[in-house]
PDB file of C-alpha atoms in Angstrom:
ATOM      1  CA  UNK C   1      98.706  65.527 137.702  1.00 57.00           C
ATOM      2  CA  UNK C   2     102.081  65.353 135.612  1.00 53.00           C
ATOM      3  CA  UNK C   3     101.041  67.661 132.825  1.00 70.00           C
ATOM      4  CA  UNK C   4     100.265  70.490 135.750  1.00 88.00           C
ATOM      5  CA  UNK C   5     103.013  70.348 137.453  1.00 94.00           C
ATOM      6  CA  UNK C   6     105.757  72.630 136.126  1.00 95.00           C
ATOM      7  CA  UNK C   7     109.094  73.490 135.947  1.00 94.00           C
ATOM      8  CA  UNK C   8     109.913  77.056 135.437  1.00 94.00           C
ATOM      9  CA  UNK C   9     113.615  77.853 134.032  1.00 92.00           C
ATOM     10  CA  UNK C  10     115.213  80.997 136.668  1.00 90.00           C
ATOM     11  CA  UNK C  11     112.646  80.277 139.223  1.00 91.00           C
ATOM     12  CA  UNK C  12     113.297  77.638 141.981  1.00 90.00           C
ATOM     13  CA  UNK C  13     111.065  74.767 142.633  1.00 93.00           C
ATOM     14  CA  UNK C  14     108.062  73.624 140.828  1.00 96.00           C
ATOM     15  CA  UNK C  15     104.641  74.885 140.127  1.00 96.00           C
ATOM     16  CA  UNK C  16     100.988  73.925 139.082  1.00 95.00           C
ATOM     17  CA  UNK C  17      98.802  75.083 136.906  1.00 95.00           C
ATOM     18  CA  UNK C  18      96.283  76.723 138.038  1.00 95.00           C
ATOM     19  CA  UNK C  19      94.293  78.529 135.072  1.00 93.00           C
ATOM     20  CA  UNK C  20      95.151  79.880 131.429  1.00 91.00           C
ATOM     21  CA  UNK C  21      95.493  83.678 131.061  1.00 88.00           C
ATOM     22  CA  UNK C  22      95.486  85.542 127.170  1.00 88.00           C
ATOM     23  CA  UNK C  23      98.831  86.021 127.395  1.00 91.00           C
ATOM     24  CA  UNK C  24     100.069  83.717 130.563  1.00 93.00           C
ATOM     25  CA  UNK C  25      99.742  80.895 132.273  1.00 93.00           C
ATOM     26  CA  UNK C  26      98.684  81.456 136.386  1.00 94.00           C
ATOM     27  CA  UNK C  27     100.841  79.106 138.237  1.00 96.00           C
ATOM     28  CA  UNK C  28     100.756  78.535 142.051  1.00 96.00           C
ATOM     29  CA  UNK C  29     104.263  77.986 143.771  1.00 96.00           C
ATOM     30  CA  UNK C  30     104.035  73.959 145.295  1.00 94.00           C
ATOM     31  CA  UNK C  31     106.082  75.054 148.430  1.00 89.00           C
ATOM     32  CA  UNK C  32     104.154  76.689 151.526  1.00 86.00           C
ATOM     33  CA  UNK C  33     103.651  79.814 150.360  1.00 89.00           C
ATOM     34  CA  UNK C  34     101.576  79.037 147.552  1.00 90.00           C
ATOM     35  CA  UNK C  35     102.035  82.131 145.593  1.00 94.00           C
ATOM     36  CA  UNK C  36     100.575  82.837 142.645  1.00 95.00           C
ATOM     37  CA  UNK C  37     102.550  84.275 139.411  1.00 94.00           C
ATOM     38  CA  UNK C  38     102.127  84.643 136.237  1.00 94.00           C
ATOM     39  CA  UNK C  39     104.272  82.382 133.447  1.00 94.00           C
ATOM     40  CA  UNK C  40     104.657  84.218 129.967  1.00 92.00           C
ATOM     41  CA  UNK C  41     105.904  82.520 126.895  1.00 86.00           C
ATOM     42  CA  UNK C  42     108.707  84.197 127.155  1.00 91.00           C
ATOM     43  CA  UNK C  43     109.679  81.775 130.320  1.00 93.00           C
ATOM     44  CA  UNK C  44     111.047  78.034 129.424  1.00 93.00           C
ATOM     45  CA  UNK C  45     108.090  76.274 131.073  1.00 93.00           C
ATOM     46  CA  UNK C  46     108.566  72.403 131.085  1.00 93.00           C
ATOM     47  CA  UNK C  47     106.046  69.853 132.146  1.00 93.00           C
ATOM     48  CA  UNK C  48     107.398  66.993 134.404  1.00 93.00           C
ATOM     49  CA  UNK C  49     105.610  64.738 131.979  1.00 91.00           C
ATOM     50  CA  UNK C  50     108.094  65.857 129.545  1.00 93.00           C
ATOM     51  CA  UNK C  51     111.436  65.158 131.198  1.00 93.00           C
ATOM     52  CA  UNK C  52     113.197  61.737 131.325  1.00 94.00           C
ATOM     53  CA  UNK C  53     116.806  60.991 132.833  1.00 94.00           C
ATOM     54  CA  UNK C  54     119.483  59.680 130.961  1.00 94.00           C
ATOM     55  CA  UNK C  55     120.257  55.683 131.300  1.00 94.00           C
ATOM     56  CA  UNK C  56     122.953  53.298 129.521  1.00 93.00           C
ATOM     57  CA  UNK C  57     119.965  52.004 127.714  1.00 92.00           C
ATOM     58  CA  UNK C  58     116.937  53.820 126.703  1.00 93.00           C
ATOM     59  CA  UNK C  59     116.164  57.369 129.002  1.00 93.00           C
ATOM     60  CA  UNK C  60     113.683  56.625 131.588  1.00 95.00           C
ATOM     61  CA  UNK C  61     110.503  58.961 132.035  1.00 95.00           C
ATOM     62  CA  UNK C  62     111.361  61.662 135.502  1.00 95.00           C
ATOM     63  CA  UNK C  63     107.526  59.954 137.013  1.00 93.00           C
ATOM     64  CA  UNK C  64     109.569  56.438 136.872  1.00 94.00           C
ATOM     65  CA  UNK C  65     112.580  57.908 138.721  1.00 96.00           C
ATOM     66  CA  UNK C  66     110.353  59.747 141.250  1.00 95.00           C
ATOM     67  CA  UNK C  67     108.119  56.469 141.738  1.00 95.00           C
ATOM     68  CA  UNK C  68     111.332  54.540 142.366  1.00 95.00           C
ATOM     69  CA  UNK C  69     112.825  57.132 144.551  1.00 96.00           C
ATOM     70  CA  UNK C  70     109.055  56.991 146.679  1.00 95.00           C
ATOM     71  CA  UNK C  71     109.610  53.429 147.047  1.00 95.00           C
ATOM     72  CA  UNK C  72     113.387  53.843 148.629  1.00 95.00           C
ATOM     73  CA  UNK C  73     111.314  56.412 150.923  1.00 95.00           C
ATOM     74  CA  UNK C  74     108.775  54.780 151.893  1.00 93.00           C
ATOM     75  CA  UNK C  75     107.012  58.016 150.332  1.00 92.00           C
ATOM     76  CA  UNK C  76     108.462  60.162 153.184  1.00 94.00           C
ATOM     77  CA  UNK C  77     111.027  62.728 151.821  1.00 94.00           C
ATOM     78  CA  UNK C  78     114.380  61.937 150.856  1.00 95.00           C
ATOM     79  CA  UNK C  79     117.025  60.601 153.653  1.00 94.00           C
ATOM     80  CA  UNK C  80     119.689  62.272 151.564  1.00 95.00           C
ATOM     81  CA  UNK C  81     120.486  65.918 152.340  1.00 95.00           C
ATOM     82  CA  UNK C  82     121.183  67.443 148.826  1.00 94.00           C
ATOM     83  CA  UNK C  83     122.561  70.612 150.043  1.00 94.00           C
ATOM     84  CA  UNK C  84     125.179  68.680 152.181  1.00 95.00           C
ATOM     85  CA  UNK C  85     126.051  65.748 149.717  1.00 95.00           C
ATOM     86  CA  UNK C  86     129.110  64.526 148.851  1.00 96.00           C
ATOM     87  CA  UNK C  87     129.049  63.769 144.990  1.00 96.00           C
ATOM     88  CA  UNK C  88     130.139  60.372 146.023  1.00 97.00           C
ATOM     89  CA  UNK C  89     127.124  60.211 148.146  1.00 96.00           C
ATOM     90  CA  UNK C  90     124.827  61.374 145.214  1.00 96.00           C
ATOM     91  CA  UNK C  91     126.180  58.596 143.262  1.00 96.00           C
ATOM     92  CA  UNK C  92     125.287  56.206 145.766  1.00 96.00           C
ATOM     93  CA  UNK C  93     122.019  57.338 146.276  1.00 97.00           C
ATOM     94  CA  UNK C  94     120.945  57.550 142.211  1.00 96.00           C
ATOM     95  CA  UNK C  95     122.396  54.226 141.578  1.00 96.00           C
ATOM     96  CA  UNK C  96     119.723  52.686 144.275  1.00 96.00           C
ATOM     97  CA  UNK C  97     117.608  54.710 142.511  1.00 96.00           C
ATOM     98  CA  UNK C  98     118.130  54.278 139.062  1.00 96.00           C
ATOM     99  CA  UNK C  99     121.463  51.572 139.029  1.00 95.00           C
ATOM    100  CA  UNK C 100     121.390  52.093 135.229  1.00 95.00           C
ATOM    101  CA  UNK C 101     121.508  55.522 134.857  1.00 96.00           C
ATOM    102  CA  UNK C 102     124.295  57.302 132.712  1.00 95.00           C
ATOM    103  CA  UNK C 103     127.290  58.843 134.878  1.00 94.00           C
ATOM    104  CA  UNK C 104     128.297  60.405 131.520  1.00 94.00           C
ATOM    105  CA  UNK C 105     125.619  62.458 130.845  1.00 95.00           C
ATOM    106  CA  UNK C 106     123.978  62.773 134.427  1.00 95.00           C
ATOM    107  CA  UNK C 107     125.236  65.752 136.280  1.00 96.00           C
ATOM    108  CA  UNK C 108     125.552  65.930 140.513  1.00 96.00           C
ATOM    109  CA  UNK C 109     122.921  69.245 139.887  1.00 95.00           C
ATOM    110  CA  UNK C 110     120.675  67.054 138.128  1.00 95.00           C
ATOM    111  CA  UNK C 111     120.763  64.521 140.938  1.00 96.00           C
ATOM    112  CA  UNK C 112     120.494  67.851 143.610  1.00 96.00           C
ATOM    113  CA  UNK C 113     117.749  69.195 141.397  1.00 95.00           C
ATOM    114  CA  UNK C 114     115.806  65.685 141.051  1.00 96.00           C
ATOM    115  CA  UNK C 115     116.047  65.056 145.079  1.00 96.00           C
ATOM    116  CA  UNK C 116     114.881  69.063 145.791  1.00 95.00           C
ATOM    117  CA  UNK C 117     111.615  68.058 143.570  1.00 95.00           C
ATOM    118  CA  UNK C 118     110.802  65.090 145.420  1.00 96.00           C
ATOM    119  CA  UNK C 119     110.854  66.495 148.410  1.00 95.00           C
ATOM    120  CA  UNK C 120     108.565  69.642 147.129  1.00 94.00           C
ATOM    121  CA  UNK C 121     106.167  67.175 145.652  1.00 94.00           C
ATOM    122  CA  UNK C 122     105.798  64.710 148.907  1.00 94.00           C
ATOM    123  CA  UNK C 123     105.700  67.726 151.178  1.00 93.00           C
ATOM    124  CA  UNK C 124     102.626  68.954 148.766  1.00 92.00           C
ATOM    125  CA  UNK C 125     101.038  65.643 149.060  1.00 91.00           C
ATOM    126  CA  UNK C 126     101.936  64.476 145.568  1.00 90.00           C
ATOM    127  CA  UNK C 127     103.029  60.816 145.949  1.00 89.00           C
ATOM    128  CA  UNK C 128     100.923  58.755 143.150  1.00 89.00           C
ATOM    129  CA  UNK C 129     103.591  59.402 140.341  1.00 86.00           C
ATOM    130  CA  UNK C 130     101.979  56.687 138.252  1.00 78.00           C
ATOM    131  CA  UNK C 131      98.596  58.182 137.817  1.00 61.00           C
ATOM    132  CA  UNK C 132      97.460  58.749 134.412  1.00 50.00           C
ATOM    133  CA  UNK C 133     100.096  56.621 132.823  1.00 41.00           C
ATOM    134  CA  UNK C 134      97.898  55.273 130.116  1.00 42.00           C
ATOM    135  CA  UNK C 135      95.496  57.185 128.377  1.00 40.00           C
ATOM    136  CA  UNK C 136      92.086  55.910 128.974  1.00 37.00           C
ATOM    137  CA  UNK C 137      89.299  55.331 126.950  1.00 39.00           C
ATOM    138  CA  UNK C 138      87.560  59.011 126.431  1.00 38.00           C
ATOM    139  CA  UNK C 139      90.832  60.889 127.776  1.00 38.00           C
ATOM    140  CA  UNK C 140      91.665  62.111 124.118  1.00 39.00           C
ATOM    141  CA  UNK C 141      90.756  65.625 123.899  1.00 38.00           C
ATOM    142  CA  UNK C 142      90.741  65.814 120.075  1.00 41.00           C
ATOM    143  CA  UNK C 143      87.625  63.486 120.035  1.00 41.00           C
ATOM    144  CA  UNK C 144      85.172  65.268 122.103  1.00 35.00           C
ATOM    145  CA  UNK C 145      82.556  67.003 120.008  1.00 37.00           C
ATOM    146  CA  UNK C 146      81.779  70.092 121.652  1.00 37.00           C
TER     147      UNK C 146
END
């Protein structure tokens, strides 16, 4: 699930996968109206598997954060309303989320922007943030034969 679900840089919300084009990639909008576009390489296209948040420690995979922010939920979407916050009130909120994260190098958009994905993910169903974690035996795709 995490390497299809995309981030496209100038276009709001998040996207999946949906087939490989010569020149494209075919992604299907995660909100209701499920449109189809197509993503060139032109676009900055980031996999969620690819993005982590900044902690005092050691930066903590986005899955982690979005598990953690399920488990505040109860996997329902977020109590918080992002659009109305008070950054005070987005500081609250991360820090049950993620108490170590780094109020340095964390933004109030990147809080705003984290809290608008949950919501598109759990509203599309997407709640099991762990899955494919660990590769399994068989998963690499550089050792198949054919």
């Amino acid at each position: 699930m995490k390497q299809t679900i995309l981030a496209i840089s100038g276009k709001p919300g998040l996207y999946k996968l949906v087939s490989r084009a010569k020149n494209s990639l075919i992604v299907e909008s995660l909100d209701d109206s499920h449109k189809r576009i197509p993503a060139f390489g032109t676009d900055r296209i980031t996999s969620l598997a690819d993005i982590a948040m900044f902690t005092e420690s050691e930066d903590v995979p986005l899955m982690k954060v979005l598990a953690s922010m399920r488990d505040l939920e109860e996997g329902k979407v977020s109590s918080l309303d992002y659009k109305k916050a008070t950054p005070q009130e987005l500081h609250e909120y991360f820090t049950k989320v993620l108490p170590e994260w780094d109020q340095d190098r964390v933004q109030n958009s990147h809080i705003k922007k984290l809290i608008q994905w949950y919501n598109i993910l759990v509203k599309a169903g997407i709640t099991d943030f762990e899955e494919e974690m660990a590769p399994t035996e068989g998963d690499n795709i550089d050792d198949r034969k054919e």
